[in-house]
Structure formats: C-alpha cells, structure tokens
mmCIF file of C-alpha atoms and ligand atoms in Angstrom:
data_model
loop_
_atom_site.group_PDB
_atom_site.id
_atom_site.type_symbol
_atom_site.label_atom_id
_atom_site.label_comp_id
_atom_site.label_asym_id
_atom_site.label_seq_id
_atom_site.Cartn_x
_atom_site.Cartn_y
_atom_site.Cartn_z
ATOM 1 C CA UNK A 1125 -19.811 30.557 0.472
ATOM 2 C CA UNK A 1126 -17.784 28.380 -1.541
ATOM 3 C CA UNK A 1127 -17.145 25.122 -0.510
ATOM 4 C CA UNK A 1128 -13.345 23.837 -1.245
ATOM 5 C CA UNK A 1129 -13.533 19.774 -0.372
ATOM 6 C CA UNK A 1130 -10.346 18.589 0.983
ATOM 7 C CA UNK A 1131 -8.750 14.813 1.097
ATOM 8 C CA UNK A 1132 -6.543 13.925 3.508
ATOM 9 C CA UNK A 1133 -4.404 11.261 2.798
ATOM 10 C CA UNK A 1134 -1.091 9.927 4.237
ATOM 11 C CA UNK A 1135 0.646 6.819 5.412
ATOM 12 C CA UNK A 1136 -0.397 5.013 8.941
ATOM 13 C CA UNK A 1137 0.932 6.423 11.613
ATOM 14 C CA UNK A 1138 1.676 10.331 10.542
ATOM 15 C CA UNK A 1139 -0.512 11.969 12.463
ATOM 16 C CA UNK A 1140 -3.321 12.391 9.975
ATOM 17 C CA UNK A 1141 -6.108 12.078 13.204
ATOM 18 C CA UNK A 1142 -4.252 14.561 15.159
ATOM 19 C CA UNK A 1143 -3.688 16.925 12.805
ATOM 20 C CA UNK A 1144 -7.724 16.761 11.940
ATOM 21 C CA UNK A 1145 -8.626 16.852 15.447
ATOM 22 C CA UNK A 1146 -6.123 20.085 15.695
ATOM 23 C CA UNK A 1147 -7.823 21.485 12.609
ATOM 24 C CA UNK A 1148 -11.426 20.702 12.820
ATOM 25 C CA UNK A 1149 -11.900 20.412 16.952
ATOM 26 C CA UNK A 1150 -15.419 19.928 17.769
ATOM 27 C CA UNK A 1151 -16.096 20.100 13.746
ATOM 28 C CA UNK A 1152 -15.307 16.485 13.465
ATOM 29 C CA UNK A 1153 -18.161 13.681 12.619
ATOM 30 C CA UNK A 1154 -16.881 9.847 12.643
ATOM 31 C CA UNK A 1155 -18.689 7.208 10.699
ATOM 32 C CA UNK A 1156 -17.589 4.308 8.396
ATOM 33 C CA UNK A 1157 -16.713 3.976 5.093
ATOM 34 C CA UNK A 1158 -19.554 2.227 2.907
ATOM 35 C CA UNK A 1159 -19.711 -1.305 3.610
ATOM 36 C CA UNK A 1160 -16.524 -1.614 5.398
ATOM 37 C CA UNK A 1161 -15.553 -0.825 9.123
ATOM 38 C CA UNK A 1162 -12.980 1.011 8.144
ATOM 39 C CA UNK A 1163 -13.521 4.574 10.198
ATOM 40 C CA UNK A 1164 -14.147 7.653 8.094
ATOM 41 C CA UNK A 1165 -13.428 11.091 9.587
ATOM 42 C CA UNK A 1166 -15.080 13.790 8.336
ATOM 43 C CA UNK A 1167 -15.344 17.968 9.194
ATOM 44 C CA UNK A 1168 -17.080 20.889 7.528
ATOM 45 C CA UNK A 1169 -16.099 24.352 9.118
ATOM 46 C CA UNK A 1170 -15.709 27.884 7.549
ATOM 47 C CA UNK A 1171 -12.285 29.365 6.720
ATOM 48 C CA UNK A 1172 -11.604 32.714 5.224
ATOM 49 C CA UNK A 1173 -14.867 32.636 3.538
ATOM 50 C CA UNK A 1174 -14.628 29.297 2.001
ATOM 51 C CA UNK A 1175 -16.495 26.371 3.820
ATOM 52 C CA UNK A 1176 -14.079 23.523 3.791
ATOM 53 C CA UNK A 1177 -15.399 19.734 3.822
ATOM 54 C CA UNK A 1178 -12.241 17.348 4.871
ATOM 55 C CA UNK A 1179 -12.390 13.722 4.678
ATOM 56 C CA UNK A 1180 -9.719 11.812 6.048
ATOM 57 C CA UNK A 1181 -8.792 8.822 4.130
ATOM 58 C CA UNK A 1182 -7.420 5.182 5.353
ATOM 59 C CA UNK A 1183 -3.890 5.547 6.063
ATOM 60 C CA UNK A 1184 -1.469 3.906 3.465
ATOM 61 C CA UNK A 1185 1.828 2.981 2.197
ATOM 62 C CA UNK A 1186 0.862 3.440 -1.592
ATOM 63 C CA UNK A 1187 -2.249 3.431 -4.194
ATOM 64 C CA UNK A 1188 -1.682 0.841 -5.908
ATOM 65 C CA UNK A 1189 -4.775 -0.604 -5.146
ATOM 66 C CA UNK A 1190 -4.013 -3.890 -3.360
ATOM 67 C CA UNK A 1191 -6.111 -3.396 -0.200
ATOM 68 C CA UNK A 1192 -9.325 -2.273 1.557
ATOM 69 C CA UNK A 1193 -7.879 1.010 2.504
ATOM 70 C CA UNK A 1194 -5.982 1.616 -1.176
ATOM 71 C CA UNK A 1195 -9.015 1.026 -2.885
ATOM 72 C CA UNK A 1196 -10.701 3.184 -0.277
ATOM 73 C CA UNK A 1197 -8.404 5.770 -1.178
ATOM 74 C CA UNK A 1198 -7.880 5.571 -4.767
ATOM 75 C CA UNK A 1199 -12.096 5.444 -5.215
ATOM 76 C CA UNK A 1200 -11.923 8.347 -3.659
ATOM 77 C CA UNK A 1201 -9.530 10.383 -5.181
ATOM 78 C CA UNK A 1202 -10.307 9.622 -8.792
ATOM 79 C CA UNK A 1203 -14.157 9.629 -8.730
ATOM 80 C CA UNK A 1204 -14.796 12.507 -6.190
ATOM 81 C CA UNK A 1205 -12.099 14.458 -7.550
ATOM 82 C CA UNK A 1206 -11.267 16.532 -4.340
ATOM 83 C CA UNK A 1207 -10.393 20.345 -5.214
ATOM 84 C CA UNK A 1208 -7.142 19.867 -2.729
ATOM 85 C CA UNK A 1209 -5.277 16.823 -1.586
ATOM 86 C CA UNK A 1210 -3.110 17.296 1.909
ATOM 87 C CA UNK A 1211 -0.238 14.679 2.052
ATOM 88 C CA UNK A 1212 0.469 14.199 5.818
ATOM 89 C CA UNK A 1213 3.878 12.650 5.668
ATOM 90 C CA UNK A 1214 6.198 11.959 8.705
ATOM 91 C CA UNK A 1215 9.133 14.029 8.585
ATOM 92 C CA UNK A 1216 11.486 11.435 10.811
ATOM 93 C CA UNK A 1217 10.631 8.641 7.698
ATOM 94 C CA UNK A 1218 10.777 11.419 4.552
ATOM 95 C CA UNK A 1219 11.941 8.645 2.270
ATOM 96 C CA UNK A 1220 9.666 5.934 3.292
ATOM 97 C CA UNK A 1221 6.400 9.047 3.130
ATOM 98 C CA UNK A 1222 7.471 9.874 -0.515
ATOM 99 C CA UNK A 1223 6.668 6.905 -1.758
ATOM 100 C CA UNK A 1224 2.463 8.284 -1.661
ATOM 101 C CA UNK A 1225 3.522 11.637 -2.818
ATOM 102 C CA UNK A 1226 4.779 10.276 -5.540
ATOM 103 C CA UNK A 1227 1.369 8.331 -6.677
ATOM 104 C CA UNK A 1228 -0.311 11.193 -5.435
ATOM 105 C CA UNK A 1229 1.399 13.265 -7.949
ATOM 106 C CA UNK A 1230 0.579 10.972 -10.530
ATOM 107 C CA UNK A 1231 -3.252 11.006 -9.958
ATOM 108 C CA UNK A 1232 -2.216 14.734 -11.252
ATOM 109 C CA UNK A 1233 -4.794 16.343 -8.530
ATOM 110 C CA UNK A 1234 -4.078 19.635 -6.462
ATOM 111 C CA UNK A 1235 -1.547 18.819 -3.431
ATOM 112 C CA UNK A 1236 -0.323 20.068 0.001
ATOM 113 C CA UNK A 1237 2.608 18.716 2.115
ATOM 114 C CA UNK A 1238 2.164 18.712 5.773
ATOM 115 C CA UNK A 1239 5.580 18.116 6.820
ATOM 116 C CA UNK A 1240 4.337 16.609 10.064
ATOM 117 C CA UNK A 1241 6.116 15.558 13.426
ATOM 118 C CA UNK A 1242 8.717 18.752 12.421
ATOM 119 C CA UNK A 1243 9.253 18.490 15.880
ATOM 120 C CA UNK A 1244 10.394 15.017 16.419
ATOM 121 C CA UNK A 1245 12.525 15.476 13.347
ATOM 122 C CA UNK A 1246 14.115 18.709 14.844
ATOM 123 C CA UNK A 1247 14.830 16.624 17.995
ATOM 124 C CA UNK A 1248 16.212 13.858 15.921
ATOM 125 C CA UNK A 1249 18.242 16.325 14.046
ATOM 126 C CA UNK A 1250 16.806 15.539 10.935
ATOM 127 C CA UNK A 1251 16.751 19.473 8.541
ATOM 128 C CA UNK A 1252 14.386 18.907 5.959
ATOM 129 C CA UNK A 1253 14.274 21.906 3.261
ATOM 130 C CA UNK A 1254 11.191 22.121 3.011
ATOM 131 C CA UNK A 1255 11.457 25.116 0.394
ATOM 132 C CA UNK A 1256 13.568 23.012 -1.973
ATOM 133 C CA UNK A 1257 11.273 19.865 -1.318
ATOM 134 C CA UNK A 1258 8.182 22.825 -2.493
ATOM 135 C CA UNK A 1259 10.428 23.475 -5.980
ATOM 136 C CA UNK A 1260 11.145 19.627 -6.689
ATOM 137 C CA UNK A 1261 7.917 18.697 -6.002
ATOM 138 C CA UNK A 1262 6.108 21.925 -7.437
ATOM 139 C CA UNK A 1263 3.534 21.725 -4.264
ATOM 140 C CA UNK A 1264 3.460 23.632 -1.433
ATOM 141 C CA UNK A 1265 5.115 21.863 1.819
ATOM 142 C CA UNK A 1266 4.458 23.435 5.259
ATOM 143 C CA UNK A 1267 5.600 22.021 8.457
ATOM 144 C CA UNK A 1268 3.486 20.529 11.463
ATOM 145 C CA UNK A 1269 3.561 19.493 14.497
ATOM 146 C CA UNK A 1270 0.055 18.314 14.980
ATOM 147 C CA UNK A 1271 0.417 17.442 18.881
ATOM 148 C CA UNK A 1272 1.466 20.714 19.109
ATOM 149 C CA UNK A 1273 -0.922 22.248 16.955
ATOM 150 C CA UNK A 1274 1.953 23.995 15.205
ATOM 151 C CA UNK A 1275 1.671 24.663 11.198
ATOM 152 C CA UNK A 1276 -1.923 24.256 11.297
ATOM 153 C CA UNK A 1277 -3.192 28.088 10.533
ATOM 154 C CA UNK A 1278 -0.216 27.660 7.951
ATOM 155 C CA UNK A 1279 -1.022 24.242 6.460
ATOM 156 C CA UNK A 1280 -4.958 25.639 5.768
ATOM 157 C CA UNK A 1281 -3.772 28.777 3.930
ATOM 158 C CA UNK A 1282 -1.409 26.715 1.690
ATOM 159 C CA UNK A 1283 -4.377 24.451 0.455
ATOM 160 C CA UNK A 1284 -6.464 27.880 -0.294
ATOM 161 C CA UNK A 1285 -3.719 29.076 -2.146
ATOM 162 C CA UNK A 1286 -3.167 25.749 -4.077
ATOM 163 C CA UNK A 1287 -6.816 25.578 -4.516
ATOM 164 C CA UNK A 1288 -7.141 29.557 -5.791
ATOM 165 C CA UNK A 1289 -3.715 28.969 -7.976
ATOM 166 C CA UNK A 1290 -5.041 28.619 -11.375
ATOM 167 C CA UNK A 1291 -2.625 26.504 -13.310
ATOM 168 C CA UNK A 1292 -1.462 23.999 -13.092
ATOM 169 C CA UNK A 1293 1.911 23.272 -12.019
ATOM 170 C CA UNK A 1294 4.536 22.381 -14.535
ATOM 171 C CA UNK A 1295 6.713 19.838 -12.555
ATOM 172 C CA UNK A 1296 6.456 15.805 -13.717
ATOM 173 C CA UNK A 1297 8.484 13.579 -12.137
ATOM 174 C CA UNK A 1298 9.900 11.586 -15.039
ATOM 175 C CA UNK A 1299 11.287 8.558 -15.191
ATOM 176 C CA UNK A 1300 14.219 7.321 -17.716
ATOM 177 C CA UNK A 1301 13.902 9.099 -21.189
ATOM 178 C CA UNK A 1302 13.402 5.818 -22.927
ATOM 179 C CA UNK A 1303 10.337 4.561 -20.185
ATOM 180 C CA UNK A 1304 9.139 8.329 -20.771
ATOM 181 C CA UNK A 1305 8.930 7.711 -24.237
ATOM 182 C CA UNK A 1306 7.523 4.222 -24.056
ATOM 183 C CA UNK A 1307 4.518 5.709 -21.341
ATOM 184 C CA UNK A 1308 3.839 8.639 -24.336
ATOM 185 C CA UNK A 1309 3.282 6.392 -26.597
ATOM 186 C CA UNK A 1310 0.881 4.276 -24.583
ATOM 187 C CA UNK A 1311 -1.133 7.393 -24.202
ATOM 188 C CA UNK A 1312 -1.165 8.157 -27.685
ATOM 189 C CA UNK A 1313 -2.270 4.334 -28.415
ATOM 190 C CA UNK A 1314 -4.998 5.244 -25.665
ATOM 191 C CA UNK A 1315 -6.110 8.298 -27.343
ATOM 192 C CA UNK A 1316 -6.768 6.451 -30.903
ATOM 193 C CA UNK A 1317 -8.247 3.169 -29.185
ATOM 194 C CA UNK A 1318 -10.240 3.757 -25.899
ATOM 195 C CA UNK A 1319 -9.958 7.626 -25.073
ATOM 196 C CA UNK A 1320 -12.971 7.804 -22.847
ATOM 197 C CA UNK A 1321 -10.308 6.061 -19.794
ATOM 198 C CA UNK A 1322 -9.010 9.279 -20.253
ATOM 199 C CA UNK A 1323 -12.127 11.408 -20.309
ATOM 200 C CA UNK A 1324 -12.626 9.211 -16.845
ATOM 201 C CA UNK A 1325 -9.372 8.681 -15.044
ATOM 202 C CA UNK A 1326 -5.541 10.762 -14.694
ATOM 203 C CA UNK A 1327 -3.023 9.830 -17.465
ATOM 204 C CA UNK A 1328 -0.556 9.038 -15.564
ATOM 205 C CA UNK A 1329 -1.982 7.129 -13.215
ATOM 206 C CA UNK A 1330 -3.762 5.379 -15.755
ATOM 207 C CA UNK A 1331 -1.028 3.906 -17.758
ATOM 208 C CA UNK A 1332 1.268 3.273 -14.822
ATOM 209 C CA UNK A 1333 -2.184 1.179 -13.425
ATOM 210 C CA UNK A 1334 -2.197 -0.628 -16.657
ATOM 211 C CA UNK A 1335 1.376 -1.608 -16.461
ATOM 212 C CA UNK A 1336 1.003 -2.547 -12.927
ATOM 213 C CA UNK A 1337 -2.252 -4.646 -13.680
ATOM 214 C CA UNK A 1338 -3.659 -2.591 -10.969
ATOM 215 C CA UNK A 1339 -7.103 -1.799 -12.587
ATOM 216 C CA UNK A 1340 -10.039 -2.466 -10.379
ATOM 217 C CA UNK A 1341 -10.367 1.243 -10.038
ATOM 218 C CA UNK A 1342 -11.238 1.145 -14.057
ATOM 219 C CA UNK A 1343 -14.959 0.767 -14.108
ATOM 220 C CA UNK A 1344 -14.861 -0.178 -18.132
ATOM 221 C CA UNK A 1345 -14.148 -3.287 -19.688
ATOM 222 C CA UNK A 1346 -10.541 -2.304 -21.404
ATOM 223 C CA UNK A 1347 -10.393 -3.604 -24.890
ATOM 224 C CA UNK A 1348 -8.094 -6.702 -26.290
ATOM 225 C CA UNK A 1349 -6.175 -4.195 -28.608
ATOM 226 C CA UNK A 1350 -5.309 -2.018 -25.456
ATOM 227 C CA UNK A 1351 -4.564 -5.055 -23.166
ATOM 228 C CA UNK A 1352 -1.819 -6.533 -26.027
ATOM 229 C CA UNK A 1353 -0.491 -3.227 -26.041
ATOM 230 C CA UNK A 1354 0.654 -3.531 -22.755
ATOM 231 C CA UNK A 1355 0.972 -6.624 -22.844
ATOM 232 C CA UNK A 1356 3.627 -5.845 -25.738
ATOM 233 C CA UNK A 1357 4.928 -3.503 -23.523
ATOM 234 C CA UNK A 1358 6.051 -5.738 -20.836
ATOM 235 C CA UNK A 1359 7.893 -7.576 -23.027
ATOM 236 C CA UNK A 1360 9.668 -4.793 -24.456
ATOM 237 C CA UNK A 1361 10.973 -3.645 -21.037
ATOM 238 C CA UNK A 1362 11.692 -7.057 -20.019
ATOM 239 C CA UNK A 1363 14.219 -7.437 -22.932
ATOM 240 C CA UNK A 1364 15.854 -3.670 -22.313
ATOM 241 C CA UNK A 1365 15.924 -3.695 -18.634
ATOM 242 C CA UNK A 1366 16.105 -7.245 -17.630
ATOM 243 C CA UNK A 1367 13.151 -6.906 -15.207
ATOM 244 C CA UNK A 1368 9.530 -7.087 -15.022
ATOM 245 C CA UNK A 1369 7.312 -3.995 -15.546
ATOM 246 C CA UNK A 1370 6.224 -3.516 -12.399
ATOM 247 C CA UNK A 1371 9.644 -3.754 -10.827
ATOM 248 C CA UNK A 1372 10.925 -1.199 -13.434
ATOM 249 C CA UNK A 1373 8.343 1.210 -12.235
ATOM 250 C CA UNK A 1374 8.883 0.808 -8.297
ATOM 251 C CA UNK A 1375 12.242 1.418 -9.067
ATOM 252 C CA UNK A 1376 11.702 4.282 -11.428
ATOM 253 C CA UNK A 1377 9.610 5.701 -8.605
ATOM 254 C CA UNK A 1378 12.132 5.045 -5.897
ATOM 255 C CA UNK A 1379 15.064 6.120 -7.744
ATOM 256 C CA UNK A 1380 13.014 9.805 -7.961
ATOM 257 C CA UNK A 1381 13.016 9.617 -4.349
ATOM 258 C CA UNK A 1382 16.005 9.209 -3.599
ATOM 259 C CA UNK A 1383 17.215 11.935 -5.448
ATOM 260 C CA UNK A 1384 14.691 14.260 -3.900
ATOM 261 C CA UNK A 1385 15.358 12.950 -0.461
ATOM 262 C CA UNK A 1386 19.125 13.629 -0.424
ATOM 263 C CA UNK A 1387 18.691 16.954 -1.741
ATOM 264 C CA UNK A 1388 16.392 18.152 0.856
ATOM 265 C CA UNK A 1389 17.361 15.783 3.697
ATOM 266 C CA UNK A 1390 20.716 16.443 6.450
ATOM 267 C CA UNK A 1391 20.969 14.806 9.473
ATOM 268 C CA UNK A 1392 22.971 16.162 12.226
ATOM 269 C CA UNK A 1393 24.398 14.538 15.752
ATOM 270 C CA UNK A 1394 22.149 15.160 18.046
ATOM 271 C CA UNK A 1395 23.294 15.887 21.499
ATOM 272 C CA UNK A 1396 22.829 13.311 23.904
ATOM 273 C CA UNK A 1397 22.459 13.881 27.643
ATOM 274 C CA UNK A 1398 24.603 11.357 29.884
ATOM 275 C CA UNK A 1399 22.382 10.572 32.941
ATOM 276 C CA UNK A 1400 24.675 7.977 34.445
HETATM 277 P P1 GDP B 1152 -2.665 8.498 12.017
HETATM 278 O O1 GDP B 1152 -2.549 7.015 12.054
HETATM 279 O O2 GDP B 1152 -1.990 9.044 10.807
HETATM 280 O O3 GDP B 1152 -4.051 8.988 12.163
HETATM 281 O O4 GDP B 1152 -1.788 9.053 13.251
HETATM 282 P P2 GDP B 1152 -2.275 9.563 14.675
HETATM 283 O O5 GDP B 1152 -2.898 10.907 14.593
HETATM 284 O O6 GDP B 1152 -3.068 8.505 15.344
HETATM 285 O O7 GDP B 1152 -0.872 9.761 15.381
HETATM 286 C C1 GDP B 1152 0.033 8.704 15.605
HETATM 287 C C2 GDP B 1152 0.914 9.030 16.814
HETATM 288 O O8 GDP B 1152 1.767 10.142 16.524
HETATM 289 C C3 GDP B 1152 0.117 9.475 18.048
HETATM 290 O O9 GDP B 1152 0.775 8.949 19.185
HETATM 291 C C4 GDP B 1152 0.214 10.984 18.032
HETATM 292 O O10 GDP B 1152 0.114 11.562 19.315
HETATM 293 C C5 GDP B 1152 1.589 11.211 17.457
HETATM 294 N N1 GDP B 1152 1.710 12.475 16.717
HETATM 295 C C6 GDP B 1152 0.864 12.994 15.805
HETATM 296 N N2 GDP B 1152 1.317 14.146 15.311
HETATM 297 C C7 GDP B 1152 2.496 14.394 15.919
HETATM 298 C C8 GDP B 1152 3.472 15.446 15.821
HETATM 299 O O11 GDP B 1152 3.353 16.407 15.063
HETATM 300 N N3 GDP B 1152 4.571 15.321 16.610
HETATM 301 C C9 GDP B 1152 4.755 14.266 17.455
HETATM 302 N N4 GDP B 1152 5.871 14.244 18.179
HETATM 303 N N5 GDP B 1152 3.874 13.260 17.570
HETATM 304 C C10 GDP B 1152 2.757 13.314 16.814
HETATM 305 MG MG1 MG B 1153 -5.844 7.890 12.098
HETATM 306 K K1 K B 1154 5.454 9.166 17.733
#
C-alpha cells in the first residue's frame, strides 16, 4: 500500500505525545534523534489503505533555527520532505501557536491543524472558527482533544485528504506590498545567481532565512554576490522602516497573526461556580 509519511510538529506543551499515543496506541516506537538525546517518537500503522509513518518532531516555538530542537525540526522538514505536516497547536494560546504555522507555511509543504485542547478552550470560553481559520490559512483545521481522544478519526482523514488534494493551495500570507516586492526580487536575483538553493530548499523560507542570517540549514557555500544582496537589502529596509531586518520580519509575521487571530478568535465569560 502506499505509504503517506507524516511530521508532526507543534510548540512544547500542545499535546503532540498525547495526541500520538491516541493515534498510534501500541504502534508507537521511541528512540533518539541522531546524536542528540533528544527523544524521537515514531509509528507506522495502516489507515484506509495507506500505511502512514509519523514522526513526531521536538516541540518548538519557531524554525528559525536557533536550537537543538529547531534545527531538529527544520532538517527534517526540508530534507525529508514529509508528504503531510500536522500542526498541533493549543487552542487556549491560538496567538502564541500561530507563530509555527506561520513558518510552517512558509517551508510551503502540505499542512494540517489540530486544533488541540478544544476542550479546555470550550471550558475557558474561548470559540475558535475553525472554518474561517481553514479559509485564511488555506489548510485544513480540525479540532482535538487528545486526552479525550476526540478529533482523532477526524484529524487522520484531513491529512489524507490534504495529502490526495492535488494542488496546491493558493493562499500566501503576504507581508507589506513594498517587503513583498523587495522578497520577489531577491528571488529573481536568486534565480540568475545561485538557483540550485532553490532546486534544494522552499522559496520562501529561503529568502526569509537569508534575511534572518538563519542559514545553517543551507548545506552550500552561498556566494559573495548573493550575500551583498542581502546585505544591500538590510540596509534598504533599515532606511524605509527604521528597523533591522529581522525585526521587520517578526513583525511582518506577527502583524499576520494578529489579524487572523481576531477574526477567528471570541472569548466569552465563562460561568464561575461560587463554592464559598
Ligand atoms: P507535548 O509536549 O506537546 O508532547 O504535550 P503532552 O502530550 O506531553 O501534553 C502536555 C499536557 O497537556 C499533558 O498534561 C496532557 O495530558 C495535556 N493534554 C494533551 N492534550 C490535551 C487535550 O486535548 N486537552 C487537555 N485538556 N489536556 C491535554
Ligand atoms: Mg512530547
Ligand atoms: K493542560
């Protein structure tokens, strides 16, 4: 049968083991990742006629490649490619989650939301849309409760159907026209100068790296002419936005979240019961 091999990524703390243990049950096999002691879950188990291979990656806040468990992560994705990504996020910290969505997006690979911990959110009286957070995000987004082992049956069929969707979706999550522009023409300079980085690695995520002078995932020497690029590019954005680079792109990033959380986020009073 076909094999469909799944990542599992998320921040710490979401529920990610859970939700594997409530997916894979006795399916599970726990080693370490290569060279570090950093745990590596890992399950193979048939599901409407696919065999499925889900690895669960460190938990973290972003992949911006800073630590063991980014690198971990961001290794991963880029150079095994994984047919679907599922993006365990806690829905009682939406904003905080969105923050990995968003990079995940840019590594422009196949991804589910598990909208996990629904049912601490629902007791916090946290709504989350989760049909408008699907259209924003152009991903499907399913809700979870992996203690409960609620969503689960639910969350599996949405990665075969993102994984048997054949195109690709059409949303991007841009940034300010004039950063837009700036990050096209970067791309184009790319495609002239060194175009096997993007034979190797996702656009996106690839220019936004370069800018963020987070490239130890890049397993190429990159050449002077594309390093005074963005070198010039820096600059540029320095003297239009008053800010460094990397600031400008956090905020860029955060800025999209925001806007997606408060259209899919309302909070309601939640009853409280007076025991005195
Ligand atoms: P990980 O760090 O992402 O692997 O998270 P864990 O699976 O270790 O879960 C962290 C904590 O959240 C544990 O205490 C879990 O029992 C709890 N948890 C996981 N999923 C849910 C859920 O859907 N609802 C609730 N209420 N708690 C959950
Ligand atoms: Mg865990
Ligand atoms: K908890």
């Amino acid at each position: 049968s076909k094999v469909i091999k799944v990542a599992v990524a998320g921040n710490p703390n979401t529920g990610k083991t859970t939700l594997i243990n409530a997916i894979a049950g006795t399916n599970l096999h726990v080693g370490n990742w290569p060279g570090v002691t950093i745990e590596k879950k890992e399950a193979r188990f048939k599901y409407r006629g696919y065999e499925i291979h889900l690895v669960d990656l460190p938990g973290t806040y972003s992949l911006s490649n800073d630590t063991a468990e980014e690198k971990i992560a961001v290794d991963f994705l880029i150079k095994e490619k994984p047919d679907v990504v599922i993006d365990v996020v806690d829905s009682t910290n939406l904003e905080r989650n969105l923050y990995l969505t968003v990079q995940l997006l840019e590594l422009e690979l196949p991804l589910v939301v598990a909208l996990n911990m629904w049912d601490e959110a629902k007791a916090k009286g946290i709504e989350i849309d989760y049909q408008k957070l699907e259209r924003l995000l152009c991903v499907k987004a399913v809700p979870t409760s992996a203690v409960k082992n609620e969503g689960v049956k639910e969350l599996l069929d949405a990665v075969i159907e993102t994984y048997e969707k054949k195109e690709k979706p059409v949303c991007v999550l841009h940034f300010e026209d004039q950063l837009e522009e700036e990050i096209r023409q970067i791309i184009k300079k790319i495609e002239e100068i060194q175009p096997v980085l993007l034979d190797l690695y996702p656009k996106r995520y690839l220019v936004l790296s370069l800018i963020e002078g987070n490239t130890s995932f890049i397993d190429i020497p990159i050449t002077e002419e594309l390093n005074r690029i963005i070198q010039q590019f820096r600059e540029n954005m320095q003297k239009l936005y008053h800010k460094d680079a990397v600031t400008l792109i956090v905020e860029e990033r955060y800025s999209i979240i925001i806007s997606i959380y408060e259209q899919v986020v309302k909070k309601h009073p939640v009853k409280t019961v007076d025991i005195t």
